[in-house]
PDB file of N, CA and C in Angstrom:
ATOM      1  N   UNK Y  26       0.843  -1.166   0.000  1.00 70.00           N
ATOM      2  CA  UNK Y  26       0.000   0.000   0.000  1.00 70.00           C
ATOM      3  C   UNK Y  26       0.898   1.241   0.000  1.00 70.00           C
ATOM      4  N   UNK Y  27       0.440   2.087  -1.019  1.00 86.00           N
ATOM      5  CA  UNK Y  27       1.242   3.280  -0.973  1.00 86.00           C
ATOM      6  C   UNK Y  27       0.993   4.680   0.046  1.00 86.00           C
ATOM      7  N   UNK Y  28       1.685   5.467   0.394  1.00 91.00           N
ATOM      8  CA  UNK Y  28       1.238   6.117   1.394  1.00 91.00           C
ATOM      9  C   UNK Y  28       1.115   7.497   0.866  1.00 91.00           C
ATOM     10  N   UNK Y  29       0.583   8.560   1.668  1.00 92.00           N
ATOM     11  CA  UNK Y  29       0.667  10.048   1.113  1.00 92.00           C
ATOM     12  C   UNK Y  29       2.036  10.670   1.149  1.00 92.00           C
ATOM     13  N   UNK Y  30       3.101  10.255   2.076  1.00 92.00           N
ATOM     14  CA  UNK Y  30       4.246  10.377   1.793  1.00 92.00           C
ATOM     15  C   UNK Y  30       4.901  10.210   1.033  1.00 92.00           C
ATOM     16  N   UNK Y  31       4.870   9.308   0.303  1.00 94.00           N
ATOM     17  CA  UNK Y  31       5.854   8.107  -1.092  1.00 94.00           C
ATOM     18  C   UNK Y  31       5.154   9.611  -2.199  1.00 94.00           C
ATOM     19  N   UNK Y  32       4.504  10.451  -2.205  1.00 94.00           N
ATOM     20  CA  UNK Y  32       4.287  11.733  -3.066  1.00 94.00           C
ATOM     21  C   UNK Y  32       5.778  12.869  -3.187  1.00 94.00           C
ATOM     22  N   UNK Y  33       5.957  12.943  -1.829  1.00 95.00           N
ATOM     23  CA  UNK Y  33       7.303  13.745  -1.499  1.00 95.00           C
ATOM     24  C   UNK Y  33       6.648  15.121  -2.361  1.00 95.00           C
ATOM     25  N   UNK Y  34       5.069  15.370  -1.673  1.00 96.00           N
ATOM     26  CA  UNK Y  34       4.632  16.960  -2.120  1.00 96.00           C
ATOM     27  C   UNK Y  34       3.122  17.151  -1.197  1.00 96.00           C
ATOM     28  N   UNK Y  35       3.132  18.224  -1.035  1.00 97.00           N
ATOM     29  CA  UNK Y  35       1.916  18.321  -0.593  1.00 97.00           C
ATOM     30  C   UNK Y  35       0.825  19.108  -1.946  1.00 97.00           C
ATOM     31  N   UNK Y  36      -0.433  18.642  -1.728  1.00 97.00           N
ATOM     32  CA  UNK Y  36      -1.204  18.668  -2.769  1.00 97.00           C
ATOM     33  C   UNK Y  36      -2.492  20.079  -2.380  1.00 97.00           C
ATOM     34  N   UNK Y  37      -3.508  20.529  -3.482  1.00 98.00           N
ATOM     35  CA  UNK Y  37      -4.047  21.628  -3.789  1.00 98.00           C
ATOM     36  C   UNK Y  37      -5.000  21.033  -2.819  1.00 98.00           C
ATOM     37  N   UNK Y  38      -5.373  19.892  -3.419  1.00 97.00           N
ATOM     38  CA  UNK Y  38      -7.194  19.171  -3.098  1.00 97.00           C
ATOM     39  C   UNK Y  38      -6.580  17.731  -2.261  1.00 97.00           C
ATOM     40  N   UNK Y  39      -7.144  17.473  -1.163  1.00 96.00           N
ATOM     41  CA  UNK Y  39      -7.278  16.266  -0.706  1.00 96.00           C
ATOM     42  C   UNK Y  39      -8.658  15.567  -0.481  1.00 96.00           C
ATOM     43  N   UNK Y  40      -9.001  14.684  -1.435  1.00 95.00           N
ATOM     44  CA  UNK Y  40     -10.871  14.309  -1.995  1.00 95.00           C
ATOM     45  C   UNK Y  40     -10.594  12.969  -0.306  1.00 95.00           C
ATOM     46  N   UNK Y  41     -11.215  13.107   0.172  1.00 92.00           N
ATOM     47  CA  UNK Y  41     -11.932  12.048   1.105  1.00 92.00           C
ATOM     48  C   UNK Y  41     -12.902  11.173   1.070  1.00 92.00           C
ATOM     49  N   UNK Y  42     -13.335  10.186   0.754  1.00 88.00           N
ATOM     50  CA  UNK Y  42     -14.261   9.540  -0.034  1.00 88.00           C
ATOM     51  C   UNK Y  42     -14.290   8.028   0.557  1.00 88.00           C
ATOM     52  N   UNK Y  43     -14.390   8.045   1.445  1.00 81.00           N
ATOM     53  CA  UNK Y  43     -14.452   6.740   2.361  1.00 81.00           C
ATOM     54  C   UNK Y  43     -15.239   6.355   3.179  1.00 81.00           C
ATOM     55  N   UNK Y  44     -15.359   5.353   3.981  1.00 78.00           N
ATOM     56  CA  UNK Y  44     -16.503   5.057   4.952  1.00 78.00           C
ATOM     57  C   UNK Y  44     -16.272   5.461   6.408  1.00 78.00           C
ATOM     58  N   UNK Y  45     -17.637   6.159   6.784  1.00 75.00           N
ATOM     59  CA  UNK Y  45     -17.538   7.315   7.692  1.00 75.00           C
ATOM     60  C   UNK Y  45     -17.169   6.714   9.478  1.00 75.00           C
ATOM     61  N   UNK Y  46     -16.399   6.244   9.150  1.00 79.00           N
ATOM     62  CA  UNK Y  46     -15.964   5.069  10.446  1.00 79.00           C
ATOM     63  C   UNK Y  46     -14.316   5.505  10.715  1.00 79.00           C
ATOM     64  N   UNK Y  47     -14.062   5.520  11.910  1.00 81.00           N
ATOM     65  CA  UNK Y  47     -12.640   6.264  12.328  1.00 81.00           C
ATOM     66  C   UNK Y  47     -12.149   6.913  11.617  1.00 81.00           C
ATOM     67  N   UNK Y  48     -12.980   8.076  11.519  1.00 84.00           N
ATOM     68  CA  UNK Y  48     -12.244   9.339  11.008  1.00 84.00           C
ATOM     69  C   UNK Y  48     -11.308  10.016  12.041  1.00 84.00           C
ATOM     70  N   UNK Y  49     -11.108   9.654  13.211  1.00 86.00           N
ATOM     71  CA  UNK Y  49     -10.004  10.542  13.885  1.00 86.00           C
ATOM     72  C   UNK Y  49      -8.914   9.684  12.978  1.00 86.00           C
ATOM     73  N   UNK Y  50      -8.154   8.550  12.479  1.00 90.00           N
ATOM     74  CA  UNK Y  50      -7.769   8.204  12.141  1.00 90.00           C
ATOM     75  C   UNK Y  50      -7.008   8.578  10.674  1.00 90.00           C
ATOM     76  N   UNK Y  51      -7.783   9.007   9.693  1.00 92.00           N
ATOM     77  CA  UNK Y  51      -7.636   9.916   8.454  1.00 92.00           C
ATOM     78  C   UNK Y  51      -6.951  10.991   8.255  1.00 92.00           C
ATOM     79  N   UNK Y  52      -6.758  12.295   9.552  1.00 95.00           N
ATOM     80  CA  UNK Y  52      -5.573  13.222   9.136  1.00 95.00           C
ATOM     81  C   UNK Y  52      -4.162  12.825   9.721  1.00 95.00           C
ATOM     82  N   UNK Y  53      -4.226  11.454  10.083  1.00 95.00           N
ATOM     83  CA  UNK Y  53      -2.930  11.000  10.213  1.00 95.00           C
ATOM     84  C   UNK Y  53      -2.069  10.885   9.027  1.00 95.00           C
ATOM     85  N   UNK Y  54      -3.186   9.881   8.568  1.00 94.00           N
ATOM     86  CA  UNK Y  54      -2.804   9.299   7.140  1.00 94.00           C
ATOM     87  C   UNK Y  54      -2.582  10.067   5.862  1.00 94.00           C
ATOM     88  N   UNK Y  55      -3.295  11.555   5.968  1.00 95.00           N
ATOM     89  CA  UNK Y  55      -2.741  12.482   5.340  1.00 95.00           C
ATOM     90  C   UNK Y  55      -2.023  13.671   5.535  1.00 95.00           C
ATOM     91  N   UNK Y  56      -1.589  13.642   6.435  1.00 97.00           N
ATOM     92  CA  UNK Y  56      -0.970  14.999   7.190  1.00 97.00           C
ATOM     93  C   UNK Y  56      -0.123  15.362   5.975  1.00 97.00           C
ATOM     94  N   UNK Y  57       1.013  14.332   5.401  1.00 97.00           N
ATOM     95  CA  UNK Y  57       2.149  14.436   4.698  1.00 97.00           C
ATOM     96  C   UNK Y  57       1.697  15.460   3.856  1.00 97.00           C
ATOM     97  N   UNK Y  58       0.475  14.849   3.513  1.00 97.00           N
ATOM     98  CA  UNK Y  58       0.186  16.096   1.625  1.00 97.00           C
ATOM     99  C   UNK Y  58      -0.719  16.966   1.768  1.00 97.00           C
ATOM    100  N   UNK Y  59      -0.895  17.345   3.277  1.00 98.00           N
ATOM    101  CA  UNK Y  59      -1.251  18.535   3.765  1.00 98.00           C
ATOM    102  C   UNK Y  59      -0.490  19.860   3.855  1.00 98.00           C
ATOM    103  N   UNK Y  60      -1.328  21.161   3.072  1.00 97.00           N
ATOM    104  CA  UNK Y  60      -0.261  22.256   3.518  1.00 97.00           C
ATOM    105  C   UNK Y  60      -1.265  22.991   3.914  1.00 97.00           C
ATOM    106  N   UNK Y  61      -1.451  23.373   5.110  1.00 96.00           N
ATOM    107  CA  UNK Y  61      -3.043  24.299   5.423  1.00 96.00           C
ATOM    108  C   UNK Y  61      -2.480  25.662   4.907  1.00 96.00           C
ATOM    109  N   UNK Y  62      -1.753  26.368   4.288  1.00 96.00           N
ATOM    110  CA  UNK Y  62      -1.763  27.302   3.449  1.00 96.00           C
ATOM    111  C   UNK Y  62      -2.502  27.421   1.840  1.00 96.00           C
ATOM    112  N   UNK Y  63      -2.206  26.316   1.930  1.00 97.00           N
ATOM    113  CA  UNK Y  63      -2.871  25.857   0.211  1.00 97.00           C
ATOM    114  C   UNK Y  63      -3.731  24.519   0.049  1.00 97.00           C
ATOM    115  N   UNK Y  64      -3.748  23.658   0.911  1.00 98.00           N
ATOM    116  CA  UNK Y  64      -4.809  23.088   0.683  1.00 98.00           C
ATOM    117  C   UNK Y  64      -5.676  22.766   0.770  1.00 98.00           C
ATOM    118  N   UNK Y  65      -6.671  22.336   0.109  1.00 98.00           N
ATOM    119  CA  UNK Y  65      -8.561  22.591   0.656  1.00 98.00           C
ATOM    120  C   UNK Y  65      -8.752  21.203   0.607  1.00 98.00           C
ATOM    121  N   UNK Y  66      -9.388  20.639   2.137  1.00 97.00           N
ATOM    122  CA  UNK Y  66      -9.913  19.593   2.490  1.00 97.00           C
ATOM    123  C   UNK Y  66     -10.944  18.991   1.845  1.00 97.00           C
ATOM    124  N   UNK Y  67     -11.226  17.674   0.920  1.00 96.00           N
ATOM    125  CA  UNK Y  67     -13.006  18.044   0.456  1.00 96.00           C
ATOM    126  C   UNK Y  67     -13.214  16.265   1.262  1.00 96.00           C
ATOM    127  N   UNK Y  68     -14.464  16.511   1.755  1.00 93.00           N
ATOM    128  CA  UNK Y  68     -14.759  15.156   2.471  1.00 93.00           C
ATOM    129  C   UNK Y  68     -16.136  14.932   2.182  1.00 93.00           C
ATOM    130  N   UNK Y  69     -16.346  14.033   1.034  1.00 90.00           N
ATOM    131  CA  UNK Y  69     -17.587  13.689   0.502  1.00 90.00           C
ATOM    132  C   UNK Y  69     -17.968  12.375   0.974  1.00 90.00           C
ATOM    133  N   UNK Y  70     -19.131  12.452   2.370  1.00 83.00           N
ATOM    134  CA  UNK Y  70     -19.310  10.774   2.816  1.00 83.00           C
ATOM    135  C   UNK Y  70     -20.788  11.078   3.186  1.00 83.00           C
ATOM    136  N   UNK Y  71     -21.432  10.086   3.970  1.00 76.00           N
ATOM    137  CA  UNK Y  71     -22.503  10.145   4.362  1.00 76.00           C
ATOM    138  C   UNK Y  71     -22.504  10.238   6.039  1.00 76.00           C
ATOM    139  N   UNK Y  72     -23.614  11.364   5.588  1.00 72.00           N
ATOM    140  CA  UNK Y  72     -23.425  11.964   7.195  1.00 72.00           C
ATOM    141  C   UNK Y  72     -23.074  13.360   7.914  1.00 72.00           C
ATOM    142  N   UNK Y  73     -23.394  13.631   9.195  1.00 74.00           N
ATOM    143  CA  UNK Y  73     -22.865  14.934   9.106  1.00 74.00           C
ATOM    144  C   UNK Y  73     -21.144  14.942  10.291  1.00 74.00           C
ATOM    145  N   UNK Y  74     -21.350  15.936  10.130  1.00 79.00           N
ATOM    146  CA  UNK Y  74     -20.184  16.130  11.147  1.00 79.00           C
ATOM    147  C   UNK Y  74     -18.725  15.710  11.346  1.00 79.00           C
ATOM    148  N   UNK Y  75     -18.711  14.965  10.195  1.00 85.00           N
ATOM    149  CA  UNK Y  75     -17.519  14.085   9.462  1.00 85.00           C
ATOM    150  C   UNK Y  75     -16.155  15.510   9.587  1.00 85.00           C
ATOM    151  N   UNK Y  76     -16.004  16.479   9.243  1.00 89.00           N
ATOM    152  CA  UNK Y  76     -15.302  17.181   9.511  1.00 89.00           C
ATOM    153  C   UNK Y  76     -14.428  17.364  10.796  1.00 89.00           C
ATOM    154  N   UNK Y  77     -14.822  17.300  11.640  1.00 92.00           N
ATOM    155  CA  UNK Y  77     -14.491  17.757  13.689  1.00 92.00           C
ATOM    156  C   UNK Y  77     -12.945  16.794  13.072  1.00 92.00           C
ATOM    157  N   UNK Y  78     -12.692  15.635  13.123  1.00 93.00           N
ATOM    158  CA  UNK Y  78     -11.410  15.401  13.188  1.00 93.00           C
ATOM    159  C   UNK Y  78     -10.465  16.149  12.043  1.00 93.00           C
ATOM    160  N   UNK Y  79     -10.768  16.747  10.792  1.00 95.00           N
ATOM    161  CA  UNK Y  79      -9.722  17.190   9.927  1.00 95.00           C
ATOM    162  C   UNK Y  79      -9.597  18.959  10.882  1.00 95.00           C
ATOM    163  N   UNK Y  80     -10.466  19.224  11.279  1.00 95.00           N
ATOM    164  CA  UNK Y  80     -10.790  20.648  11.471  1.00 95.00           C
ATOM    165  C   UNK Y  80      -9.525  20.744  12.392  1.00 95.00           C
ATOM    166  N   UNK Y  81      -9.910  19.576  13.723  1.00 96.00           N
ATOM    167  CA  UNK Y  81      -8.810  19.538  14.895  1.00 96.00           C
ATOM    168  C   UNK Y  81      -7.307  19.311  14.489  1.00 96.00           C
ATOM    169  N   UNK Y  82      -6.938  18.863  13.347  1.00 97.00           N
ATOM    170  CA  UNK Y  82      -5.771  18.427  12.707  1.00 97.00           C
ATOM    171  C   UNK Y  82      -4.953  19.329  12.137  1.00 97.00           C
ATOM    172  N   UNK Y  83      -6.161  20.122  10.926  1.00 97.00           N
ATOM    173  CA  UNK Y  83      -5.842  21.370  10.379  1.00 97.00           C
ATOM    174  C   UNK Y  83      -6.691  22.445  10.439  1.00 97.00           C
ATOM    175  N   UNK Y  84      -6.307  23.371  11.195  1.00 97.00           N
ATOM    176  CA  UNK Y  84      -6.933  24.172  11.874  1.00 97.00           C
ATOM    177  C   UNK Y  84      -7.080  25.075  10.512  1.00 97.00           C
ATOM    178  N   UNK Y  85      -6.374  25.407  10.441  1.00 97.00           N
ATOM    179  CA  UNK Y  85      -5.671  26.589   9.111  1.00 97.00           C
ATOM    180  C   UNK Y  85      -6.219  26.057   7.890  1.00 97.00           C
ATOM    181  N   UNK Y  86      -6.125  24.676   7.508  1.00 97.00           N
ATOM    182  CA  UNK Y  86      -7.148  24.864   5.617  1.00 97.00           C
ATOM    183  C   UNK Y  86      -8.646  24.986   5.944  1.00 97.00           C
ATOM    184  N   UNK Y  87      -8.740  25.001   4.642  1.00 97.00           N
ATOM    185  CA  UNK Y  87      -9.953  25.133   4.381  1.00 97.00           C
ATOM    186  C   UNK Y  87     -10.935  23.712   3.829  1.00 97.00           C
ATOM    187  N   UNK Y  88     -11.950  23.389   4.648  1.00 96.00           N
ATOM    188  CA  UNK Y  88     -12.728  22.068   4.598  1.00 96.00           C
ATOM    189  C   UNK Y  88     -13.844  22.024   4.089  1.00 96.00           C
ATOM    190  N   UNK Y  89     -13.991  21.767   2.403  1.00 94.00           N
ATOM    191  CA  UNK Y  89     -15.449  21.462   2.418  1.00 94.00           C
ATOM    192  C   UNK Y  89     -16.077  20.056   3.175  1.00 94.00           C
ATOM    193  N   UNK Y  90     -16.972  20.244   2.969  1.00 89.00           N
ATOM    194  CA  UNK Y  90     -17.790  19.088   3.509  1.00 89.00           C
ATOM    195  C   UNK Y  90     -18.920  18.901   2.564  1.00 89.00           C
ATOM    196  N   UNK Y  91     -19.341  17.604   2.165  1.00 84.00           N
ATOM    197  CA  UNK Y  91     -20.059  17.450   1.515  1.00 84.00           C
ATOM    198  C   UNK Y  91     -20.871  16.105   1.716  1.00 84.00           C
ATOM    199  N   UNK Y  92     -22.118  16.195   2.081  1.00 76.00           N
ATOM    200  CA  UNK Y  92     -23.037  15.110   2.021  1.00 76.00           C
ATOM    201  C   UNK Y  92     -23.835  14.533   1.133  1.00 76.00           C
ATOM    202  N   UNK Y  93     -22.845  13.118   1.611  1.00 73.00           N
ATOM    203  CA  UNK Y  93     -23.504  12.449   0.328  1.00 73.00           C
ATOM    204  C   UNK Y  93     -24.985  11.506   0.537  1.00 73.00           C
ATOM    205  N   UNK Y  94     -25.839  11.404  -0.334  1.00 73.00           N
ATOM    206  CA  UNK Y  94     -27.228  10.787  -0.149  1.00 73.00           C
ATOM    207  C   UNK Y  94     -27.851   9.845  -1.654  1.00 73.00           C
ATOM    208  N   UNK Y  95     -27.817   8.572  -1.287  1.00 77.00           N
ATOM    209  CA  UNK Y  95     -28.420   7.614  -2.738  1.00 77.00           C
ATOM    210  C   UNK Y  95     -29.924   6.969  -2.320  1.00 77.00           C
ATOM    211  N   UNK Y  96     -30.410   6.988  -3.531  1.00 83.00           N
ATOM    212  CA  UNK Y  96     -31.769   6.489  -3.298  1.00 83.00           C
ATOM    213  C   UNK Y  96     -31.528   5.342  -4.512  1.00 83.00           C
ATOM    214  N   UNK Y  97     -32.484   3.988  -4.695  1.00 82.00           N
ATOM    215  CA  UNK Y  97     -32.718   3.697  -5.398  1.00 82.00           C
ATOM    216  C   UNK Y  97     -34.466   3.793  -6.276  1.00 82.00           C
TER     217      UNK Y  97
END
């Protein structure tokens, strides 16, 4: 498994797109290609409040949040 480190950059957009289960866990795993000067958090899952752990991590970017919802 490759990591956000093995990039050796930090990135514009970090897309979040996973299942909404230990998210304190997640700005670990991306801290590396985090630059809260320049990069904007986007965390598209189901649910609310999914944010509180990136917010506490990176105080300084900027976090969308986005809820996601499927019907059949």
């Amino acid at each position: 498994m490759r990591k956000v480190a093995d990039a050796g950059t930090t990135f514009d957009y970090v897309v979040c797109a996973h299942k909404a289960i230990h998210q304190d866990t997640v700005p670990e795993q991306i801290a590396a290609g985090v630059d809260e000067g320049k990069t904007t958090i986007v965390i598209i899952q189901n649910g609310v409040g999914n944010e509180e752990p990136f917010r506490d991590s990176f105080p300084s970017a900027t976090i969308i949040s986005c809820v996601v919802s499927t019907t059949l």
